[in-house]
Coordinates of C-alpha atoms in Angstrom, one line a residue:
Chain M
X1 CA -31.0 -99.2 77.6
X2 CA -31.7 -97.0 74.7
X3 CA -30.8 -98.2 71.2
X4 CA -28.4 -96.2 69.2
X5 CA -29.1 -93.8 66.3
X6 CA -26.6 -95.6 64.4
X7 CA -28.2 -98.9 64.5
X8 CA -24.8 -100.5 63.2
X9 CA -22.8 -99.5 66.2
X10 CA -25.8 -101.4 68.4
X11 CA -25.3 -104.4 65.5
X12 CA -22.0 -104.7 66.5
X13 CA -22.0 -104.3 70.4
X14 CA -24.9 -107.3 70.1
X15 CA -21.9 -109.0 68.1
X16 CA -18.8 -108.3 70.8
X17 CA -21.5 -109.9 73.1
X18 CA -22.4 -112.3 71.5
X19 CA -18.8 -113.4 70.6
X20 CA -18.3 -113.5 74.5
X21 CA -21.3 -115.1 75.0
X22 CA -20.1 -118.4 73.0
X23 CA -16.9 -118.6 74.4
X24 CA -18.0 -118.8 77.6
X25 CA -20.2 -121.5 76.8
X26 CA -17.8 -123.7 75.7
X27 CA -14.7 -123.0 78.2
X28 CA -17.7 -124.0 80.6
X29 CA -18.8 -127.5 78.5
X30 CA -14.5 -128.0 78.5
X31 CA -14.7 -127.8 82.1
X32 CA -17.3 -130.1 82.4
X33 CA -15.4 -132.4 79.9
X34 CA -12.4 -132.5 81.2
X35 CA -14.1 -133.6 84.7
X36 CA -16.0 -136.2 83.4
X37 CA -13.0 -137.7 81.3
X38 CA -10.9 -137.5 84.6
X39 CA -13.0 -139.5 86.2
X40 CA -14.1 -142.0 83.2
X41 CA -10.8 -142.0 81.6
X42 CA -12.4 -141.7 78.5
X43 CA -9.4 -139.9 76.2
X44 CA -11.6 -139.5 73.3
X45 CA -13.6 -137.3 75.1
X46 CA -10.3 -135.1 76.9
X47 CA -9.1 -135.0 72.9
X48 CA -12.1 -133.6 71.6
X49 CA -12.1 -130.6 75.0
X50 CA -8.0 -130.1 73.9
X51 CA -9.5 -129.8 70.2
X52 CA -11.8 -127.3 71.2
X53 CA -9.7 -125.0 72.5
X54 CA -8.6 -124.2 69.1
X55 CA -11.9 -122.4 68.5
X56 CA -12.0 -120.7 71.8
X57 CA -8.7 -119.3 70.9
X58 CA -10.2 -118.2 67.6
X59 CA -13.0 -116.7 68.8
X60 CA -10.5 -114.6 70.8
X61 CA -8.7 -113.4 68.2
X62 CA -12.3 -111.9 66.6
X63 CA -12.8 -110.6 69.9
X64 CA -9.8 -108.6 69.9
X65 CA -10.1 -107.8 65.7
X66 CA -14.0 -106.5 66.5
X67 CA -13.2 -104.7 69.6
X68 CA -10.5 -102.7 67.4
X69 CA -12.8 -101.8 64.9
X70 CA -15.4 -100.7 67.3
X71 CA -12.9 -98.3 69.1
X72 CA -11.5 -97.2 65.6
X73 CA -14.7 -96.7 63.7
X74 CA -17.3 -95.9 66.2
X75 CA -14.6 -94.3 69.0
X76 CA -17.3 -95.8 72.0
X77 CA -17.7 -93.3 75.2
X78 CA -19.2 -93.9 78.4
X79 CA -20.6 -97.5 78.9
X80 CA -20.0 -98.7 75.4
X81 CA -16.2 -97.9 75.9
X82 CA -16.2 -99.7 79.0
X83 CA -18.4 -102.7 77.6
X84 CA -15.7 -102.5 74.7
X85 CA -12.8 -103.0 76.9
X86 CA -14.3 -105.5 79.5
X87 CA -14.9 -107.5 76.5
X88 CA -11.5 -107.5 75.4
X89 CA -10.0 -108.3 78.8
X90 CA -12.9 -110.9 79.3
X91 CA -11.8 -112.6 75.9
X92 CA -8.9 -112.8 76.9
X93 CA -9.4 -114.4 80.0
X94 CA -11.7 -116.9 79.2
X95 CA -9.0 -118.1 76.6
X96 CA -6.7 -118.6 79.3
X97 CA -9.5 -120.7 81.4
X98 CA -10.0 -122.7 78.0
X99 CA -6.1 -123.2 78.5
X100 CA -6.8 -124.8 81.3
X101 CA -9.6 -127.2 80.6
X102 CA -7.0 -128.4 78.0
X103 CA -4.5 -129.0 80.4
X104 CA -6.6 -131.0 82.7
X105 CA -7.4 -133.2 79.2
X106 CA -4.0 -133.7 78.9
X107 CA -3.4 -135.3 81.9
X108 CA -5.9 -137.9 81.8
X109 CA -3.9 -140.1 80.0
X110 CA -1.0 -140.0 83.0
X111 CA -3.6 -140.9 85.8
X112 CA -3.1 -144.6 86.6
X113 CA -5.4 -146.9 88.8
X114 CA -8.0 -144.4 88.5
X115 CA -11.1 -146.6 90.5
X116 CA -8.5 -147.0 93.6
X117 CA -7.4 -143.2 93.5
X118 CA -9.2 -142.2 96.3
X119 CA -8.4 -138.2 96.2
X120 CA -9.8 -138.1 92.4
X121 CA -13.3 -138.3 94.1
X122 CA -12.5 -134.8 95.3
X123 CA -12.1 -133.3 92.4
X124 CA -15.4 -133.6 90.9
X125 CA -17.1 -131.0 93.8
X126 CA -14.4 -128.7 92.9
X127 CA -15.0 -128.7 89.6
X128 CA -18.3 -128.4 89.6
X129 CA -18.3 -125.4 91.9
X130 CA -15.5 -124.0 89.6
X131 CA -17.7 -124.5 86.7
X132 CA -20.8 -122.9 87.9
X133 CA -18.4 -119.8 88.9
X134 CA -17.7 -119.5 85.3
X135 CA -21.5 -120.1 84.4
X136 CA -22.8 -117.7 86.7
X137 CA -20.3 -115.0 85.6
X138 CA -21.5 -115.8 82.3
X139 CA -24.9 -114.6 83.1
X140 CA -24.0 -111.7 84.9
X141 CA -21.9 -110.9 82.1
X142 CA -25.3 -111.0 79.6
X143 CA -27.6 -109.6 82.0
X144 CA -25.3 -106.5 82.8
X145 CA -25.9 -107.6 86.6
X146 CA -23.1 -106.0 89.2
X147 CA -24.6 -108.0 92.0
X148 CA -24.2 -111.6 90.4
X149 CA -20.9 -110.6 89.8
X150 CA -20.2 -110.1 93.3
X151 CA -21.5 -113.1 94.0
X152 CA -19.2 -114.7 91.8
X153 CA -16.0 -113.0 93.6
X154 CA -17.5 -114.5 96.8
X155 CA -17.9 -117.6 95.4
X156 CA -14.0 -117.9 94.6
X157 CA -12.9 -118.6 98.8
X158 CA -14.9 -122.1 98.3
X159 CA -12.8 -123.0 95.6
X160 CA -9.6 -121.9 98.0
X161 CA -10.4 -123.9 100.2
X162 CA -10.8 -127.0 98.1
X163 CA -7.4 -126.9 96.5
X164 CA -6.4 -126.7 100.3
X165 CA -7.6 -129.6 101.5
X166 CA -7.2 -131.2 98.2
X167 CA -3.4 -130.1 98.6
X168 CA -2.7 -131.3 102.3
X169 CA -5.0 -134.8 101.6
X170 CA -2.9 -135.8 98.6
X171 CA 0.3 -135.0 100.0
X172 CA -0.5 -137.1 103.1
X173 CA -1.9 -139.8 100.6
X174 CA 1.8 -139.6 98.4
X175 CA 3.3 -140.2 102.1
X176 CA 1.3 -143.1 102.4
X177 CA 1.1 -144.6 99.0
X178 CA 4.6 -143.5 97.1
X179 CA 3.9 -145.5 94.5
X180 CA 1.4 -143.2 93.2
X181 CA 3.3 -140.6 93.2
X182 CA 3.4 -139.5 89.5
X183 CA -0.4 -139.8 89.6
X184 CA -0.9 -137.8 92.4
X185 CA 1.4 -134.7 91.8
X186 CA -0.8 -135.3 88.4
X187 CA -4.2 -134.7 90.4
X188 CA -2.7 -131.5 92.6
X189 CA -1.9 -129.9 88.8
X190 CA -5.1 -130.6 87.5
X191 CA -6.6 -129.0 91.6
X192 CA -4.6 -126.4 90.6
X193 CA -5.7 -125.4 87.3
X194 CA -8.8 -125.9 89.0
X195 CA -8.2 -123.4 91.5
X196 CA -6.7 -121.2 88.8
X197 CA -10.0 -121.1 87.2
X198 CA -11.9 -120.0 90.0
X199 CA -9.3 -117.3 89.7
X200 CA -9.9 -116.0 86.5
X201 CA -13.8 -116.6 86.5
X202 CA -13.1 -113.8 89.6
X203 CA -11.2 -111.5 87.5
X204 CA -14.4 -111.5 84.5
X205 CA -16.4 -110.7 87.8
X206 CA -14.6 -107.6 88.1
X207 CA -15.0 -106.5 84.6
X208 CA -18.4 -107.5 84.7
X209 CA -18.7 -104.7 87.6
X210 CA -16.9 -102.2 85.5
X211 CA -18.6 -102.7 82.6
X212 CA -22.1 -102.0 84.5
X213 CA -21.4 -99.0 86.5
X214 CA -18.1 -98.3 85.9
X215 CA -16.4 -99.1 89.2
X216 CA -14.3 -102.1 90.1
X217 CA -15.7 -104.2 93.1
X218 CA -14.6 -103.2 96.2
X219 CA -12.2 -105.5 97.4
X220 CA -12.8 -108.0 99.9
X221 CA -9.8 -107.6 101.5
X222 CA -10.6 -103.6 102.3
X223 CA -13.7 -104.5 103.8
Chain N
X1 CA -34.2 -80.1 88.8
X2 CA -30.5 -79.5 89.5
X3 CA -27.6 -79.9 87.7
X4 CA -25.6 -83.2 89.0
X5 CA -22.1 -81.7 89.9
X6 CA -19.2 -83.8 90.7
X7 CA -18.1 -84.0 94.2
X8 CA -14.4 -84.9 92.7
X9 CA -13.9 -81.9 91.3
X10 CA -10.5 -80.0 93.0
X11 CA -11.2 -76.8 94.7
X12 CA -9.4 -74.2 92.2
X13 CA -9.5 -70.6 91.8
X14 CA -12.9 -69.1 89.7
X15 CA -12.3 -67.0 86.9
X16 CA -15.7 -66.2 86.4
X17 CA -19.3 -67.5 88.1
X18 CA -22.5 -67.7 87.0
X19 CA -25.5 -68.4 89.4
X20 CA -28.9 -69.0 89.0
X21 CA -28.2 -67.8 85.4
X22 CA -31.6 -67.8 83.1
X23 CA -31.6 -66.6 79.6
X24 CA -34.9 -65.4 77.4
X25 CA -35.7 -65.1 74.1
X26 CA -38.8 -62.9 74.0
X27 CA -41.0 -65.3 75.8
X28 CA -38.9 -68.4 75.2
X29 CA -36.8 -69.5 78.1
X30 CA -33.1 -70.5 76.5
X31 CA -31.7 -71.4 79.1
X32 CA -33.0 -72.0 82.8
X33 CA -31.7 -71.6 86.2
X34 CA -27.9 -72.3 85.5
X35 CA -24.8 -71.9 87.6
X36 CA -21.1 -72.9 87.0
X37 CA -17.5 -71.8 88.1
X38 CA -15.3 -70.8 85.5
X39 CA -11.7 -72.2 86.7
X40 CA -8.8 -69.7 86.5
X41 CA -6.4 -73.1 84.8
X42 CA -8.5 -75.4 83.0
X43 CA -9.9 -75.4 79.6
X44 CA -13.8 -75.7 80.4
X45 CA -15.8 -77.5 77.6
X46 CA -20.0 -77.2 77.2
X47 CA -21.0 -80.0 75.0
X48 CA -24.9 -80.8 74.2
X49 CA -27.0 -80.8 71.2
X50 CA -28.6 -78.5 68.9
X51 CA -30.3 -76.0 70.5
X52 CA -29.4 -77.1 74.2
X53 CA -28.1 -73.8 75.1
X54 CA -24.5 -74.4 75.4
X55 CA -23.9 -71.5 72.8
X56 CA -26.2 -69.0 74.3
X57 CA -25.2 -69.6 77.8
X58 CA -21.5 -69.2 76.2
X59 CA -22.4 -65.5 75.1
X60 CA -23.9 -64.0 78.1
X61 CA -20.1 -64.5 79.5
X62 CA -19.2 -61.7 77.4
X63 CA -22.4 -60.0 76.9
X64 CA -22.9 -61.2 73.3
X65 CA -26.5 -61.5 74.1
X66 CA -27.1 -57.8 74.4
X67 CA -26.8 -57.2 70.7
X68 CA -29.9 -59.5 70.6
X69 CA -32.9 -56.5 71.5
X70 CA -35.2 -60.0 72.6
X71 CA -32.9 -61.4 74.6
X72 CA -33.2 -60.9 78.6
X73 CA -30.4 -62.3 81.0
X74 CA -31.6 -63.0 84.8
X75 CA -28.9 -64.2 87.5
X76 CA -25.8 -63.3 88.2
X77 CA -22.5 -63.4 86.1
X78 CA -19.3 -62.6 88.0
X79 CA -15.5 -61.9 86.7
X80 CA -13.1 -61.7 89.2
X81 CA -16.2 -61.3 91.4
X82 CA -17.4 -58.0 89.8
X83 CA -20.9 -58.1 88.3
X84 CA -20.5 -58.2 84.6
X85 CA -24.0 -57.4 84.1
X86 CA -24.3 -54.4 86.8
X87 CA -25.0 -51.0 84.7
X88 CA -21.8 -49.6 85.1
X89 CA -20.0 -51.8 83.5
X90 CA -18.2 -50.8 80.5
X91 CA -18.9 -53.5 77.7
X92 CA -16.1 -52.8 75.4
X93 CA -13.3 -53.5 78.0
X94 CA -15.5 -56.6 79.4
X95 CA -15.2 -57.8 75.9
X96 CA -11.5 -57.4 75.4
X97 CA -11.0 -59.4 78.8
X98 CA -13.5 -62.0 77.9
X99 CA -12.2 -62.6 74.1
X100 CA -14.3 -64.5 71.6
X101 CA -13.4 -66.7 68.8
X102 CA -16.4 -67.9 66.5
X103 CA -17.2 -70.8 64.3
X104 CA -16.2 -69.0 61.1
X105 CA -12.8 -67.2 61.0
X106 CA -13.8 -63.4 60.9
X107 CA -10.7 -61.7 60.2
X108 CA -11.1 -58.0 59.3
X109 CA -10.4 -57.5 55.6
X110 CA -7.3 -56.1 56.5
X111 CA -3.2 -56.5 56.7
X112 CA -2.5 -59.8 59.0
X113 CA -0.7 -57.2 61.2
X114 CA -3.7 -54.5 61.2
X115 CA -5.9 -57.4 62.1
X116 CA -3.8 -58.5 65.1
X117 CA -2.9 -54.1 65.8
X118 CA -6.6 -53.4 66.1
X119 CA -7.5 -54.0 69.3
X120 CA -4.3 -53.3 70.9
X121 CA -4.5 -49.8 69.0
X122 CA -8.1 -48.9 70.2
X123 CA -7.6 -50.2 73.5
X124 CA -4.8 -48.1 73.9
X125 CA -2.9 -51.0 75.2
X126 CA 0.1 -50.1 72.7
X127 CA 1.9 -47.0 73.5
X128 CA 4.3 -46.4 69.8
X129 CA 5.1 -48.5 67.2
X130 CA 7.8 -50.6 68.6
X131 CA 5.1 -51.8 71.4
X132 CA 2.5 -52.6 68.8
X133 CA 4.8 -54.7 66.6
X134 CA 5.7 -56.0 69.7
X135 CA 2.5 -57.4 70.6
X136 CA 1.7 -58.7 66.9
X137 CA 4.9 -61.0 67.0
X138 CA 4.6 -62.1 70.3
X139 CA 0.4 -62.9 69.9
X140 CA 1.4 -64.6 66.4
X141 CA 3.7 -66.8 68.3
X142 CA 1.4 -67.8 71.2
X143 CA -1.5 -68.5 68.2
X144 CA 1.0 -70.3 66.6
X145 CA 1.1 -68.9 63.4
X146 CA 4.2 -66.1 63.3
X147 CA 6.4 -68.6 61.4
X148 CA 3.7 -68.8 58.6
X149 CA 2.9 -65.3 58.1
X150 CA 5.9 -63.2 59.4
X151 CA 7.2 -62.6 55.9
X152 CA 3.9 -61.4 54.7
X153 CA 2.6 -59.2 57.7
X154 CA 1.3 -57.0 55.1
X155 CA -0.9 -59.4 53.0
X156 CA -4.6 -59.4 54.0
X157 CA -5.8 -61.8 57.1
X158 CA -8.9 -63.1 54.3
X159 CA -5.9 -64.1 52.3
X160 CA -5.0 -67.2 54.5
X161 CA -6.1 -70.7 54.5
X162 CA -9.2 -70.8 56.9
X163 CA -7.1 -72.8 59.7
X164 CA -4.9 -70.1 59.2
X165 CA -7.4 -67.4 59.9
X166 CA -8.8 -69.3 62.7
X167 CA -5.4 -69.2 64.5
X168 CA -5.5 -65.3 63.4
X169 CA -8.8 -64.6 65.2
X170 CA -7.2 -66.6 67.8
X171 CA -4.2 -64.3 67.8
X172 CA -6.4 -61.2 67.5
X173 CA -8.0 -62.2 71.1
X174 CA -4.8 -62.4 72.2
X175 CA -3.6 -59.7 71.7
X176 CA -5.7 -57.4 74.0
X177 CA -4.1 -59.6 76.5
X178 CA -7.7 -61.4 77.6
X179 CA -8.2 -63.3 80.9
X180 CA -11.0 -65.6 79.4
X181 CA -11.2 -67.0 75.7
X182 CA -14.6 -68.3 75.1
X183 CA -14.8 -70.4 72.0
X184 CA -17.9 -71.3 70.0
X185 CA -17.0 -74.7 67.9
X186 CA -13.7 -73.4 66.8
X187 CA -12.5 -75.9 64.7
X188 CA -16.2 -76.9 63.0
X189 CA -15.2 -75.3 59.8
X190 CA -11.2 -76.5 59.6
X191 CA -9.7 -79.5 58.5
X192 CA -8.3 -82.4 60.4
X193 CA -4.7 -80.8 60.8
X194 CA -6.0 -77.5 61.2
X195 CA -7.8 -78.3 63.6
X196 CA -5.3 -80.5 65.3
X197 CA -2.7 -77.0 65.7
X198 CA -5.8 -75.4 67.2
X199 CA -6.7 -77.8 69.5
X200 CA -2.9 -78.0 70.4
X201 CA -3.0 -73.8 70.8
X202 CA -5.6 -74.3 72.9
X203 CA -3.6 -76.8 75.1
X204 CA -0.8 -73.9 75.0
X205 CA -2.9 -71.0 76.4
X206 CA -4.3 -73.3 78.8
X207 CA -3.4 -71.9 81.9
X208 CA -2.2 -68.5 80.7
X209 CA -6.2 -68.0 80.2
X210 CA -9.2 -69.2 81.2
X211 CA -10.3 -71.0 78.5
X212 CA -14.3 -71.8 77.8
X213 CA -15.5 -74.1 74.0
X214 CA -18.2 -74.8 72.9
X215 CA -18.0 -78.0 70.7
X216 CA -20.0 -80.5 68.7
X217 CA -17.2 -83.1 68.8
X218 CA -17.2 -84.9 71.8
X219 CA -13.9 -86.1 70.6
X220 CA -12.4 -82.5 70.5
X221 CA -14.4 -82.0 74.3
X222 CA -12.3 -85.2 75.5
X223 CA -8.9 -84.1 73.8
X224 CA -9.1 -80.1 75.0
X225 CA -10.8 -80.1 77.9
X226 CA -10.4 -80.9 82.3
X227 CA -13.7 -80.1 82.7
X228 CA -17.1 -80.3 80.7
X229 CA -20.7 -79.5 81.0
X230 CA -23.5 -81.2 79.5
X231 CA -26.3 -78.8 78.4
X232 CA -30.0 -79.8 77.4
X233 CA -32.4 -78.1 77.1
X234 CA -31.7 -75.1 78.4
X235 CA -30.4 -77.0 81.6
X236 CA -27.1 -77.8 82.7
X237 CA -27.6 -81.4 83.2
X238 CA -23.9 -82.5 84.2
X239 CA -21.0 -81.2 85.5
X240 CA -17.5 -83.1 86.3
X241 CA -14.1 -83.6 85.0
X242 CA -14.1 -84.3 81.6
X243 CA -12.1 -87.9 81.9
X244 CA -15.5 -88.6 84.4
X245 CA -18.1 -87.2 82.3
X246 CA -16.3 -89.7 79.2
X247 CA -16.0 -93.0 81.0
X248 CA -18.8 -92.6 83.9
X249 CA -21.1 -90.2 83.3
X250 CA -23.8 -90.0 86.4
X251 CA -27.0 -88.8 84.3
X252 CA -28.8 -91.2 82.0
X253 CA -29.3 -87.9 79.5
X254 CA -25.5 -87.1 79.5
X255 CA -25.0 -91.5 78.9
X256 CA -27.5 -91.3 75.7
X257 CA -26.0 -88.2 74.5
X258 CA -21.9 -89.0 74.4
X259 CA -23.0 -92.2 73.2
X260 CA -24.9 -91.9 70.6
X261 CA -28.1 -92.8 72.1
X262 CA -29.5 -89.3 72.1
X263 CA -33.5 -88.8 70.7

């Protein structure tokens, strides 16, 4: 792509990316965070990912201020108006899968009798495949690549069918073990946010898309 | 190479066509091999940059081009589907049905009412007086500019403020009741507001006339215009609804231009 005349404007585009480019890095390390503190109980580490957040929702709100003053100053056409606008929808996105790293941490202190848990081993391979969703995404975010992104949305059905069986294997396990009950509906939240994620990570796909050549996806459904 | 036309565009009624159209200078080839439909309803916008053309290929709708002894016109321009080039044809009437306004404000340095009379008057459009001042109010109103100057009808056009004399030329056009108005970068001499009640006269006629700008403000291009046409080089590169050609344009040339990437 050719560089602008106005070498400011391309200053700040670099910026807006660049922007989006760290807070994707660390909703992804939150993610990864708030896993491995589910699973080692370690609350320092789930109170440094809910401390976090604070600067991912900070870097959203300079998102949203630089984004302004790109469409007010430099009034973007073409693909720099779309790149302007996925960014600001991508932001705010990403915030919302920060959210729910944090609310994962949260929960860690609630989940009793981890070691004996047996359905908190399933969570990890979620996870993981959640968080790569939001890594890859990343990366077809920086490299401007429409098929990556696509790839992504695909992705997504995996993490469905996780929180599925995640969902009918706890139930049968709060039948079996009531006791655990408090922990259990803890683990289908965090499968949930979970699930949202993979969600969310699918909707920066479809921006991702737009941004590059100006179409959304097609959907999967229509297919 | 061919233009890349839209396949979204709605079928609509053509005003005016152009095919194959190639303009010289002399030797110099200004503009090569284009064609375009002129709709009936929408305001038509040619962007591009200096020297693509877009001006030029704006003239030979009217025939400007013939006052230029170099210049050589090769294709075919229609109007209502009558050659507008064919020898018959009787350039004075072509030009008061294909109106013109230009970059500067040209008012005659004459009375605001004289300026908008003139053409009417030589036409013959206007039979008496009643008809003529008629036609002034009623073109003042639709150019937006009657309120302003109604109390001073007398006072000369070079008097006003130059938005004012833009939406006078504008009237002037008008007033020899036009099908097209071609406009060559309007508003690149007026102010912000001026060229704000231009751009929404423009929306006005819209419709009423086929409208055709040329403009260096892709901005204006965006806010006036259904359609728009990229022009480089002498080449129409790009040819598609205007909200297309702004968000998604198909060319990489018409991508680098509208964004800034141009050269």
């Amino acid at each position: 792509m050719n560089d602008h005349t106005v070498k400011s404007f391309d200053e700040d585009i670099t910026r807006l990316r660049g922007l989006i480019a760290e807070m994707g890095g660390l909703a992804e390390l939150s993610i990864q965070e708030a896993l491995d503190a589910l699973i080692s109980g370690d609350e320092k580490l789930a109170a440094g990912v809910v401390k976090r957040d604070k600067k991912i929702d900070a870097l959203e709100t300079e998102v949203d201020k630089l984004a302004v003053r790109i469409i007010a100053l430099r009034a973007p056409m073409a693909d720099d108006l779309r790149e302007v606008i996925a960014a600001l929808k991508i932001a705010g996105v990403v915030e919302r899968i920060g959210d729910y790293s944090k609310n994962i941490a949260k929960r860690i202190k609630d989940i009793e009798g981890r070691n004996r848990f047996e359905p908190l081993t399933l969570l990890p391979a979620m996870g993981e495949i959640a968080s790569d969703m939001v890594h890859d995404v990343l990366s077809a975010y920086a490299s401007r690549d429409p098929v990556l992104a696509i790839e992504v949305i695909a992705t997504d059905a995996k993490v469905d069918a996780f929180y599925n069986s995640i969902f009918r294997n706890v139930v049968s396990y709060m039948v079996e073990n009531p006791a655990t009950i408090s922990t259990a509906a803890q683990i289908l939240f965090i499968a949930r946010n979970l699930e949202r994620i993979g969600d969310h990570a699918t909707n920066v796909a479809e921006m991702v898309h737009f941004a590059a050549v100006g179409t959304y996806p097609p959907d999967e459904d229509d297919s | 190479m061919v233009t890349v036309i839209h396949p979204n565009l709605d079928q609509t009624d053509a005003k005016m066509n152009a095919s194959d159209v190639s303009v010289f200078y002399g030797d110099k080839m200004a503009i090569d091999n284009v064609s375009i439909e002129i709709p009936t309803k929408y305001v038509t916008a040619f962007i591009g940059p200096s020297g693509c053309g877009k001006s030029t290929f704006l003239r030979t709708l009217n025939r400007m081009n013939d006052t230029i002894p170099t210049a050589r016109v090769e294709g075919t321009i229609t109007l209502d589907g009558d050659d507008i080039y064919r020898s018959k044809m009787d350039v004075v009437q072509l030009r008061a049905r294909v109106g013109m306004v230009f970059q500067k404000p040209n008012p005659f340095p004459k009375s605001i009412y004289d300026n908008i009379a003139y053409g009417p008057k030589i036409h013959g459009i206007a039979q008496g007086k009643e008809e003529l001042d008629n036609i002034v109010e009623v073109s003042l109103k639709r150019a937006g500019l009657w309120e302003e100057v109604k109390d001073r009808l007398t006072d000369s056009g070079t008097a006003l403020s130059g938005g004012q004399q833009q939406r006078l030329c504008i009237a002037r056009a008008i007033a020899v009741d036009p099908e097209v108005i071609l406009m060559d970068e309007p508003c690149s001499a007026l102010d912000p507001i001026a060229t704000a009640k231009i751009e929404e006269l423009i929306a006005e006629l819209s419709g009423r006339y086929a409208i055709v700008i040329v403009t260096h403000s892709m901005q204006q291009a965006a806010r006036v215009s259904e359609r728009t046409a990229f022009f480089h080089l002498g080449k129409m590169v790009e040819y598609g609804r205007t909200s297309d050609i702004f968000t998604n344009p198909v060319e990489q040339r018409t991508q680098d231009y509208i964004t800034g990437r141009y050269g």
